[in-house]
Structures are given as C-alpha cells and as structure tokens.
C-alpha atoms as a printed R data frame, in Angstrom:
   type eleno elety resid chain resno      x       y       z
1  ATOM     1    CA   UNK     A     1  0.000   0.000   0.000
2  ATOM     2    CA   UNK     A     2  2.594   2.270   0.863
3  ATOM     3    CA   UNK     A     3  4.511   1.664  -2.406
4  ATOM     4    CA   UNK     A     4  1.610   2.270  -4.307
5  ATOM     5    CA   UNK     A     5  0.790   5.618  -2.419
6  ATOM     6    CA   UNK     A     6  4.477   6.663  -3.175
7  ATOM     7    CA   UNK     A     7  3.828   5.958  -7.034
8  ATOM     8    CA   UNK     A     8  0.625   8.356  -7.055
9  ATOM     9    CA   UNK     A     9  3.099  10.664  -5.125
10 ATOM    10    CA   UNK     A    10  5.437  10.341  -7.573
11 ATOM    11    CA   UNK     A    11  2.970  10.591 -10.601
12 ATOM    12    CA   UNK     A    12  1.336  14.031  -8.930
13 ATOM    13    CA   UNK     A    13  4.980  15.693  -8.824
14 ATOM    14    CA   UNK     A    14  6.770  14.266 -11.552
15 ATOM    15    CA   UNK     A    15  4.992  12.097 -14.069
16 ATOM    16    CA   UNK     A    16  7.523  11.660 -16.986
17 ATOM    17    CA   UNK     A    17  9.509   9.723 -14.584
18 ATOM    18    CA   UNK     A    18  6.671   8.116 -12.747
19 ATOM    19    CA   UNK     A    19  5.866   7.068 -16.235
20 ATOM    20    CA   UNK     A    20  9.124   5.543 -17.333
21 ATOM    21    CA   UNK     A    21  9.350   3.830 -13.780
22 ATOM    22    CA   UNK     A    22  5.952   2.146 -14.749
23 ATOM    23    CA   UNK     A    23  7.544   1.174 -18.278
24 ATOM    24    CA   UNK     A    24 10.968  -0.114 -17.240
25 ATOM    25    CA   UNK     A    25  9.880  -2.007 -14.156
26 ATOM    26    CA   UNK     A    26  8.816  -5.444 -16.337
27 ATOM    27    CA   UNK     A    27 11.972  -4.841 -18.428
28 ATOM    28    CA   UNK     A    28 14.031  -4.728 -15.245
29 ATOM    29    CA   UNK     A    29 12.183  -7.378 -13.345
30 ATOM    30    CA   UNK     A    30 12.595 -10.008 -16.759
31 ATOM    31    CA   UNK     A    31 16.557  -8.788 -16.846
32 ATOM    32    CA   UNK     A    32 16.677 -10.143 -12.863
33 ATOM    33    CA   UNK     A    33 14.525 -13.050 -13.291
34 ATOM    34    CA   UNK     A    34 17.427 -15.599 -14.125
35 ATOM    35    CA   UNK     A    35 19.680 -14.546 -11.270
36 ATOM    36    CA   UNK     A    36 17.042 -14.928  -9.487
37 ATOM    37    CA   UNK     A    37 17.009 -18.493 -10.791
38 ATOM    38    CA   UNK     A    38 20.258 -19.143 -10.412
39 ATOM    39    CA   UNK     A    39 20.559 -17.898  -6.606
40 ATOM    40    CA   UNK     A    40 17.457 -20.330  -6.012
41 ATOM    41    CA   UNK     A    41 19.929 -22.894  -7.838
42 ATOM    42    CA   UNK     A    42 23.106 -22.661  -6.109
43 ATOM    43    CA   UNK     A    43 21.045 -22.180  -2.538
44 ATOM    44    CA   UNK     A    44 19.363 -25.524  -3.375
45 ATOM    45    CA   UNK     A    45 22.734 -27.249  -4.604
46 ATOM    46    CA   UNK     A    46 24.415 -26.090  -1.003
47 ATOM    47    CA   UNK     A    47 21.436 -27.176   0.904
48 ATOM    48    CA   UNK     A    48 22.133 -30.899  -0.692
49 ATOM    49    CA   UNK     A    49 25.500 -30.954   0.082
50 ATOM    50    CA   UNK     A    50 25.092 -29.831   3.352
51 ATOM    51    CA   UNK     A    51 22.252 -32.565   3.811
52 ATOM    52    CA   UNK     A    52 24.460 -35.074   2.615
53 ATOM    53    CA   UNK     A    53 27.863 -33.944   4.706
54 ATOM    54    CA   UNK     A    54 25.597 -34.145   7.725
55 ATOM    55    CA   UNK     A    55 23.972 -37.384   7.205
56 ATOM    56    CA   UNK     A    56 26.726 -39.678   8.524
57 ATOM    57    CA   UNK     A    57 26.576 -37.496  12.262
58 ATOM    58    CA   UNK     A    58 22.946 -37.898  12.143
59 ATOM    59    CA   UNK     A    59 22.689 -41.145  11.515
60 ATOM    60    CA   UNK     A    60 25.171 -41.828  14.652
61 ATOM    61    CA   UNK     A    61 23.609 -39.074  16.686
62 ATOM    62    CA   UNK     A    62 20.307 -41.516  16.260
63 ATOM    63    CA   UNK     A    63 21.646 -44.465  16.889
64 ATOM    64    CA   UNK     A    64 20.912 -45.508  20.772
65 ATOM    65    CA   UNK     A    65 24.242 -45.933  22.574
C-alpha cells in the first residue's frame, strides 16, 4: 500500500519519470529473473550438500548408545 501511495506521489509531482518507472519495471524485473534463478539454484545445490555432509553425524547421533 505504501509503495503504491508513493507511485501516485510520484505521478502528482513528476509524471515523466513516474511514467518511465511504470515502463521499465517489467523490463528490469525479466533482466533479474534468471539470477534470481540461479541464486534459487546454487542455494538448493548447497542445501544438498550440506544434507548429505551431515547425514553420517545424524545417523550416529540416532543411533541408541
């Protein structure tokens, strides 16, 4: 809400660039979308090996003494 209430703000007092902000804002967000996808990538990848480096002390860690 408050982001829209800044637009209108924005649009009132300066509208060319309230206007280009609306236009570029798809471009921009398409440009980002595949490091996006690659962040959620690598964060999944070290998630895995970090599941898999921990598996042995779990296992013992479960195992009744």
């Amino acid at each position: 809400m408050a982001a829209f209430l800044l637009w209108l703000l924005l649009l009132v007092f300066c509208w060319p660039l309230a206007l280009l902000a609306l236009v570029l804002y798809p471009i921009v967000w398409l440009i980002c979308l595949p490091f996006r996808l690659v962040g959620i990538t690598v964060s999944a990848v070290f998630s895995f090996l970090g599941a898999i480096l921990m598996l042995p002390a779990r296992v013992l860690r479960g195992r009744p003494a």
